[in-house]
Amino acid sequence: MSDNPALPVPPGPLEQTVAALASAHPGLRQTEPSKWGAPLADVRLTPQGTARFSWAGYEVHVIVGHEDHLDRDNPDSTALYREVRAHATLLVHRTAQVEEGIGHVEWEMTNPRADMAFPTAFAVAAADRANPRFAAAVLSTVAKALTYARLATEHAAAQAERAADEVRWESERPEGVSQRSWFKDKRAQQDAAAP
């Protein structure tokens, strides 16, 4: 028996990424191409280089590019990488409740797939799809796309609140007062009342 116990091997990039994803997005799973019971670390792509992940109502669409010389900082580099793009979407169910729009149309039509798309996340991955660093880069880009979705949702909520204020203020605007000065005064009042 050895007197020197073996030092634990630190987790690699893939293990670290999967652990962080499990904490930040519990229940995240790959839905396309699907493989029943496959671990999240087993990143799979369609022949077209796409994948889809699902979490809490969001779908993250992933596109992986072909091998390319992406190192723009070192033009002499012969290393090959792949560009990874991911964007989250969210199905908006309440659009079916909107009966009429503003203005004339010949007839209303229903949107069969009312998705809200969020900004695309970009990253560079190892070229070798069998390399654990490739899977780590794909999963990391999925996480970034979900973060963009959260940030965009917060921004959209604040913007919708501002728009609702302007609609309310317009209905309260006295005749003869310019919209611009009325909104400016209302915003100043709102800012003064804020904690």
PDB file of C-alpha atoms in Angstrom:
ATOM      1  CA  MET A   1       0.000   0.000   0.000  1.00  0.00           C
ATOM      2  CA  SER A   2       1.342   3.388  -0.951  1.00  0.00           C
ATOM      3  CA  ASP A   3       2.086   6.077   1.624  1.00  0.00           C
ATOM      4  CA  ASN A   4       1.121   8.778  -0.903  1.00  0.00           C
ATOM      5  CA  PRO A   5      -2.589   8.768  -1.551  1.00  0.00           C
ATOM      6  CA  ALA A   6      -3.473   9.608  -5.117  1.00  0.00           C
ATOM      7  CA  LEU A   7      -4.426  13.226  -5.615  1.00  0.00           C
ATOM      8  CA  PRO A   8      -7.952  13.717  -6.902  1.00  0.00           C
ATOM      9  CA  VAL A   9      -8.151  14.616 -10.545  1.00  0.00           C
ATOM     10  CA  PRO A  10      -9.823  17.996 -11.000  1.00  0.00           C
ATOM     11  CA  PRO A  11     -12.944  17.944 -13.133  1.00  0.00           C
ATOM     12  CA  GLY A  12     -12.461  18.760 -16.810  1.00  0.00           C
ATOM     13  CA  PRO A  13     -14.242  21.520 -18.733  1.00  0.00           C
ATOM     14  CA  LEU A  14     -17.186  19.288 -19.631  1.00  0.00           C
ATOM     15  CA  GLU A  15     -17.774  18.107 -16.053  1.00  0.00           C
ATOM     16  CA  GLN A  16     -17.516  21.686 -14.778  1.00  0.00           C
ATOM     17  CA  THR A  17     -19.959  22.939 -17.418  1.00  0.00           C
ATOM     18  CA  VAL A  18     -22.490  20.165 -16.750  1.00  0.00           C
ATOM     19  CA  ALA A  19     -22.320  20.820 -12.988  1.00  0.00           C
ATOM     20  CA  ALA A  20     -22.852  24.557 -13.492  1.00  0.00           C
ATOM     21  CA  LEU A  21     -25.774  23.906 -15.865  1.00  0.00           C
ATOM     22  CA  ALA A  22     -27.386  21.464 -13.431  1.00  0.00           C
ATOM     23  CA  SER A  23     -27.294  24.190 -10.784  1.00  0.00           C
ATOM     24  CA  ALA A  24     -28.380  27.123 -12.967  1.00  0.00           C
ATOM     25  CA  HIS A  25     -30.895  25.270 -15.178  1.00  0.00           C
ATOM     26  CA  PRO A  26     -32.095  22.115 -13.359  1.00  0.00           C
ATOM     27  CA  GLY A  27     -33.866  19.766 -15.717  1.00  0.00           C
ATOM     28  CA  LEU A  28     -32.198  21.082 -18.885  1.00  0.00           C
ATOM     29  CA  ARG A  29     -32.239  18.306 -21.456  1.00  0.00           C
ATOM     30  CA  GLN A  30     -31.405  17.761 -25.092  1.00  0.00           C
ATOM     31  CA  THR A  31     -34.568  17.129 -27.087  1.00  0.00           C
ATOM     32  CA  GLU A  32     -33.203  16.902 -30.629  1.00  0.00           C
ATOM     33  CA  PRO A  33     -31.681  14.635 -31.702  1.00  0.00           C
ATOM     34  CA  SER A  34     -33.254  12.717 -28.864  1.00  0.00           C
ATOM     35  CA  LYS A  35     -31.795   9.710 -27.119  1.00  0.00           C
ATOM     36  CA  TRP A  36     -33.774   8.323 -24.218  1.00  0.00           C
ATOM     37  CA  GLY A  37     -31.885   8.538 -20.923  1.00  0.00           C
ATOM     38  CA  ALA A  38     -28.754  10.124 -22.406  1.00  0.00           C
ATOM     39  CA  PRO A  39     -26.780  12.329 -20.003  1.00  0.00           C
ATOM     40  CA  LEU A  40     -26.549  16.052 -20.733  1.00  0.00           C
ATOM     41  CA  ALA A  41     -22.809  15.660 -21.384  1.00  0.00           C
ATOM     42  CA  ASP A  42     -23.640  13.449 -24.387  1.00  0.00           C
ATOM     43  CA  VAL A  43     -24.133  16.308 -26.862  1.00  0.00           C
ATOM     44  CA  ARG A  44     -25.521  15.026 -30.160  1.00  0.00           C
ATOM     45  CA  LEU A  45     -25.992  16.848 -33.464  1.00  0.00           C
ATOM     46  CA  THR A  46     -28.175  16.164 -36.466  1.00  0.00           C
ATOM     47  CA  PRO A  47     -26.385  15.576 -39.798  1.00  0.00           C
ATOM     48  CA  GLN A  48     -27.004  19.291 -40.480  1.00  0.00           C
ATOM     49  CA  GLY A  49     -25.093  20.249 -37.319  1.00  0.00           C
ATOM     50  CA  THR A  50     -28.106  21.311 -35.263  1.00  0.00           C
ATOM     51  CA  ALA A  51     -29.429  20.420 -31.834  1.00  0.00           C
ATOM     52  CA  ARG A  52     -32.248  21.548 -29.568  1.00  0.00           C
ATOM     53  CA  PHE A  53     -32.388  21.740 -25.787  1.00  0.00           C
ATOM     54  CA  SER A  54     -35.416  22.392 -23.549  1.00  0.00           C
ATOM     55  CA  TRP A  55     -35.716  23.967 -20.133  1.00  0.00           C
ATOM     56  CA  ALA A  56     -38.667  25.471 -18.223  1.00  0.00           C
ATOM     57  CA  GLY A  57     -40.675  26.250 -21.361  1.00  0.00           C
ATOM     58  CA  TYR A  58     -37.707  27.593 -23.321  1.00  0.00           C
ATOM     59  CA  GLU A  59     -36.282  25.863 -26.361  1.00  0.00           C
ATOM     60  CA  VAL A  60     -32.663  26.547 -27.274  1.00  0.00           C
ATOM     61  CA  HIS A  61     -31.796  26.043 -30.937  1.00  0.00           C
ATOM     62  CA  VAL A  62     -28.128  25.278 -31.604  1.00  0.00           C
ATOM     63  CA  ILE A  63     -26.272  25.474 -34.914  1.00  0.00           C
ATOM     64  CA  VAL A  64     -22.679  24.244 -35.143  1.00  0.00           C
ATOM     65  CA  GLY A  65     -20.614  25.367 -38.111  1.00  0.00           C
ATOM     66  CA  HIS A  66     -18.038  23.479 -40.139  1.00  0.00           C
ATOM     67  CA  GLU A  67     -14.371  23.248 -39.237  1.00  0.00           C
ATOM     68  CA  ASP A  68     -12.653  26.542 -39.983  1.00  0.00           C
ATOM     69  CA  HIS A  69      -9.613  28.645 -39.132  1.00  0.00           C
ATOM     70  CA  LEU A  70     -11.378  30.940 -36.678  1.00  0.00           C
ATOM     71  CA  ASP A  71      -8.335  32.233 -34.812  1.00  0.00           C
ATOM     72  CA  ARG A  72      -8.261  35.775 -36.217  1.00  0.00           C
ATOM     73  CA  ASP A  73      -5.610  36.852 -33.682  1.00  0.00           C
ATOM     74  CA  ASN A  74      -3.074  34.429 -35.119  1.00  0.00           C
ATOM     75  CA  PRO A  75      -3.346  34.223 -38.925  1.00  0.00           C
ATOM     76  CA  ASP A  76      -0.545  31.620 -39.025  1.00  0.00           C
ATOM     77  CA  SER A  77      -2.480  29.218 -36.787  1.00  0.00           C
ATOM     78  CA  THR A  78      -3.460  25.932 -38.398  1.00  0.00           C
ATOM     79  CA  ALA A  79      -5.855  24.999 -35.595  1.00  0.00           C
ATOM     80  CA  LEU A  80      -9.419  24.300 -36.640  1.00  0.00           C
ATOM     81  CA  TYR A  81     -12.477  25.301 -34.633  1.00  0.00           C
ATOM     82  CA  ARG A  82     -16.246  25.362 -35.037  1.00  0.00           C
ATOM     83  CA  GLU A  83     -18.542  28.316 -34.506  1.00  0.00           C
ATOM     84  CA  VAL A  84     -21.468  27.580 -32.192  1.00  0.00           C
ATOM     85  CA  ARG A  85     -24.645  29.665 -32.273  1.00  0.00           C
ATOM     86  CA  ALA A  86     -27.564  29.246 -29.902  1.00  0.00           C
ATOM     87  CA  HIS A  87     -30.764  31.198 -29.395  1.00  0.00           C
ATOM     88  CA  ALA A  88     -33.647  30.587 -27.047  1.00  0.00           C
ATOM     89  CA  THR A  89     -37.319  30.789 -27.987  1.00  0.00           C
ATOM     90  CA  LEU A  90     -40.421  30.797 -25.849  1.00  0.00           C
ATOM     91  CA  LEU A  91     -43.875  29.788 -27.067  1.00  0.00           C
ATOM     92  CA  VAL A  92     -46.362  32.564 -26.282  1.00  0.00           C
ATOM     93  CA  HIS A  93     -49.713  30.858 -25.709  1.00  0.00           C
ATOM     94  CA  ARG A  94     -51.774  33.996 -25.077  1.00  0.00           C
ATOM     95  CA  THR A  95     -51.609  35.231 -28.675  1.00  0.00           C
ATOM     96  CA  ALA A  96     -54.621  33.018 -29.413  1.00  0.00           C
ATOM     97  CA  GLN A  97     -56.640  35.237 -27.032  1.00  0.00           C
ATOM     98  CA  VAL A  98     -56.072  38.344 -29.173  1.00  0.00           C
ATOM     99  CA  GLU A  99     -59.221  38.570 -31.245  1.00  0.00           C
ATOM    100  CA  GLU A 100     -58.638  41.681 -33.306  1.00  0.00           C
ATOM    101  CA  GLY A 101     -55.791  43.943 -34.231  1.00  0.00           C
ATOM    102  CA  ILE A 102     -55.849  47.657 -34.954  1.00  0.00           C
ATOM    103  CA  GLY A 103     -56.998  48.646 -38.409  1.00  0.00           C
ATOM    104  CA  HIS A 104     -58.517  46.820 -41.349  1.00  0.00           C
ATOM    105  CA  VAL A 105     -57.677  43.287 -42.471  1.00  0.00           C
ATOM    106  CA  GLU A 106     -59.624  41.044 -44.812  1.00  0.00           C
ATOM    107  CA  TRP A 107     -59.742  38.364 -42.107  1.00  0.00           C
ATOM    108  CA  GLU A 108     -57.780  37.394 -39.034  1.00  0.00           C
ATOM    109  CA  MET A 109     -55.440  34.393 -39.082  1.00  0.00           C
ATOM    110  CA  THR A 110     -53.978  32.485 -36.174  1.00  0.00           C
ATOM    111  CA  ASN A 111     -50.232  32.192 -35.751  1.00  0.00           C
ATOM    112  CA  PRO A 112     -49.602  28.420 -35.593  1.00  0.00           C
ATOM    113  CA  ARG A 113     -46.342  28.815 -33.662  1.00  0.00           C
ATOM    114  CA  ALA A 114     -46.129  32.103 -31.783  1.00  0.00           C
ATOM    115  CA  ASP A 115     -42.497  31.965 -30.673  1.00  0.00           C
ATOM    116  CA  MET A 116     -40.692  34.821 -29.040  1.00  0.00           C
ATOM    117  CA  ALA A 117     -37.015  34.725 -30.079  1.00  0.00           C
ATOM    118  CA  PHE A 118     -34.182  36.038 -27.949  1.00  0.00           C
ATOM    119  CA  PRO A 119     -30.690  37.268 -28.913  1.00  0.00           C
ATOM    120  CA  THR A 120     -28.252  34.722 -30.300  1.00  0.00           C
ATOM    121  CA  ALA A 121     -25.224  33.635 -28.288  1.00  0.00           C
ATOM    122  CA  PHE A 122     -21.985  32.904 -30.157  1.00  0.00           C
ATOM    123  CA  ALA A 123     -18.925  30.888 -29.142  1.00  0.00           C
ATOM    124  CA  VAL A 124     -16.054  28.928 -30.621  1.00  0.00           C
ATOM    125  CA  ALA A 125     -15.640  25.209 -29.955  1.00  0.00           C
ATOM    126  CA  ALA A 126     -12.966  22.636 -30.600  1.00  0.00           C
ATOM    127  CA  ALA A 127     -13.249  21.202 -34.109  1.00  0.00           C
ATOM    128  CA  ASP A 128     -13.258  17.568 -32.948  1.00  0.00           C
ATOM    129  CA  ARG A 129     -16.851  16.730 -32.013  1.00  0.00           C
ATOM    130  CA  ALA A 130     -15.595  13.786 -29.929  1.00  0.00           C
ATOM    131  CA  ASN A 131     -13.486  16.116 -27.768  1.00  0.00           C
ATOM    132  CA  PRO A 132     -15.164  16.838 -24.382  1.00  0.00           C
ATOM    133  CA  ARG A 133     -14.222  20.510 -24.871  1.00  0.00           C
ATOM    134  CA  PHE A 134     -16.557  20.583 -27.903  1.00  0.00           C
ATOM    135  CA  ALA A 135     -19.527  19.404 -25.816  1.00  0.00           C
ATOM    136  CA  ALA A 136     -18.560  21.847 -23.056  1.00  0.00           C
ATOM    137  CA  ALA A 137     -18.556  24.731 -25.553  1.00  0.00           C
ATOM    138  CA  VAL A 138     -21.982  23.756 -26.943  1.00  0.00           C
ATOM    139  CA  LEU A 139     -23.487  23.492 -23.453  1.00  0.00           C
ATOM    140  CA  SER A 140     -21.843  26.739 -22.381  1.00  0.00           C
ATOM    141  CA  THR A 141     -23.374  28.489 -25.409  1.00  0.00           C
ATOM    142  CA  VAL A 142     -26.793  27.034 -24.501  1.00  0.00           C
ATOM    143  CA  ALA A 143     -26.385  28.509 -21.005  1.00  0.00           C
ATOM    144  CA  LYS A 144     -25.422  31.882 -22.465  1.00  0.00           C
ATOM    145  CA  ALA A 145     -28.519  31.817 -24.720  1.00  0.00           C
ATOM    146  CA  LEU A 146     -30.709  31.178 -21.654  1.00  0.00           C
ATOM    147  CA  THR A 147     -29.006  34.073 -19.854  1.00  0.00           C
ATOM    148  CA  TYR A 148     -29.710  36.317 -22.847  1.00  0.00           C
ATOM    149  CA  ALA A 149     -33.363  35.204 -22.675  1.00  0.00           C
ATOM    150  CA  ARG A 150     -33.566  36.222 -19.001  1.00  0.00           C
ATOM    151  CA  LEU A 151     -31.914  39.591 -19.651  1.00  0.00           C
ATOM    152  CA  ALA A 152     -34.116  40.262 -22.686  1.00  0.00           C
ATOM    153  CA  THR A 153     -37.239  39.348 -20.686  1.00  0.00           C
ATOM    154  CA  GLU A 154     -36.279  41.795 -17.933  1.00  0.00           C
ATOM    155  CA  HIS A 155     -35.661  44.487 -20.557  1.00  0.00           C
ATOM    156  CA  ALA A 156     -38.961  43.736 -22.332  1.00  0.00           C
ATOM    157  CA  ALA A 157     -40.900  43.895 -19.051  1.00  0.00           C
ATOM    158  CA  ALA A 158     -39.426  47.318 -18.242  1.00  0.00           C
ATOM    159  CA  GLN A 159     -40.095  48.526 -21.793  1.00  0.00           C
ATOM    160  CA  ALA A 160     -43.705  47.270 -21.671  1.00  0.00           C
ATOM    161  CA  GLU A 161     -44.200  49.116 -18.377  1.00  0.00           C
ATOM    162  CA  ARG A 162     -42.884  52.352 -19.936  1.00  0.00           C
ATOM    163  CA  ALA A 163     -45.150  51.882 -22.953  1.00  0.00           C
ATOM    164  CA  ALA A 164     -48.179  51.288 -20.699  1.00  0.00           C
ATOM    165  CA  ASP A 165     -47.328  54.491 -18.799  1.00  0.00           C
ATOM    166  CA  GLU A 166     -47.256  56.444 -22.058  1.00  0.00           C
ATOM    167  CA  VAL A 167     -50.638  55.062 -23.128  1.00  0.00           C
ATOM    168  CA  ARG A 168     -52.124  56.028 -19.755  1.00  0.00           C
ATOM    169  CA  TRP A 169     -50.486  59.470 -19.828  1.00  0.00           C
ATOM    170  CA  GLU A 170     -51.765  60.128 -23.336  1.00  0.00           C
ATOM    171  CA  SER A 171     -55.326  59.403 -22.179  1.00  0.00           C
ATOM    172  CA  GLU A 172     -54.851  61.908 -19.315  1.00  0.00           C
ATOM    173  CA  ARG A 173     -53.182  64.655 -21.410  1.00  0.00           C
ATOM    174  CA  PRO A 174     -55.097  67.933 -21.347  1.00  0.00           C
ATOM    175  CA  GLU A 175     -56.049  69.443 -24.663  1.00  0.00           C
ATOM    176  CA  GLY A 176     -53.533  71.980 -25.906  1.00  0.00           C
ATOM    177  CA  VAL A 177     -50.565  70.487 -24.005  1.00  0.00           C
ATOM    178  CA  SER A 178     -47.866  69.016 -26.226  1.00  0.00           C
ATOM    179  CA  GLN A 179     -47.330  65.297 -25.886  1.00  0.00           C
ATOM    180  CA  ARG A 180     -43.587  65.729 -25.520  1.00  0.00           C
ATOM    181  CA  SER A 181     -43.756  68.185 -22.614  1.00  0.00           C
ATOM    182  CA  TRP A 182     -46.585  66.204 -20.963  1.00  0.00           C
ATOM    183  CA  PHE A 183     -44.575  62.952 -21.070  1.00  0.00           C
ATOM    184  CA  LYS A 184     -41.471  64.786 -19.824  1.00  0.00           C
ATOM    185  CA  ASP A 185     -43.414  66.171 -16.831  1.00  0.00           C
ATOM    186  CA  LYS A 186     -44.979  62.767 -16.103  1.00  0.00           C
ATOM    187  CA  ARG A 187     -41.590  61.028 -16.215  1.00  0.00           C
ATOM    188  CA  ALA A 188     -40.138  63.652 -13.868  1.00  0.00           C
ATOM    189  CA  GLN A 189     -43.042  63.111 -11.440  1.00  0.00           C
ATOM    190  CA  GLN A 190     -42.556  59.354 -11.649  1.00  0.00           C
ATOM    191  CA  ASP A 191     -38.802  59.636 -11.041  1.00  0.00           C
ATOM    192  CA  ALA A 192     -39.362  61.964  -8.066  1.00  0.00           C
ATOM    193  CA  ALA A 193     -41.831  59.499  -6.514  1.00  0.00           C
ATOM    194  CA  ALA A 194     -39.498  56.500  -6.978  1.00  0.00           C
ATOM    195  CA  PRO A 195     -37.770  55.260  -3.782  1.00  0.00           C
TER     196      PRO A 195
END
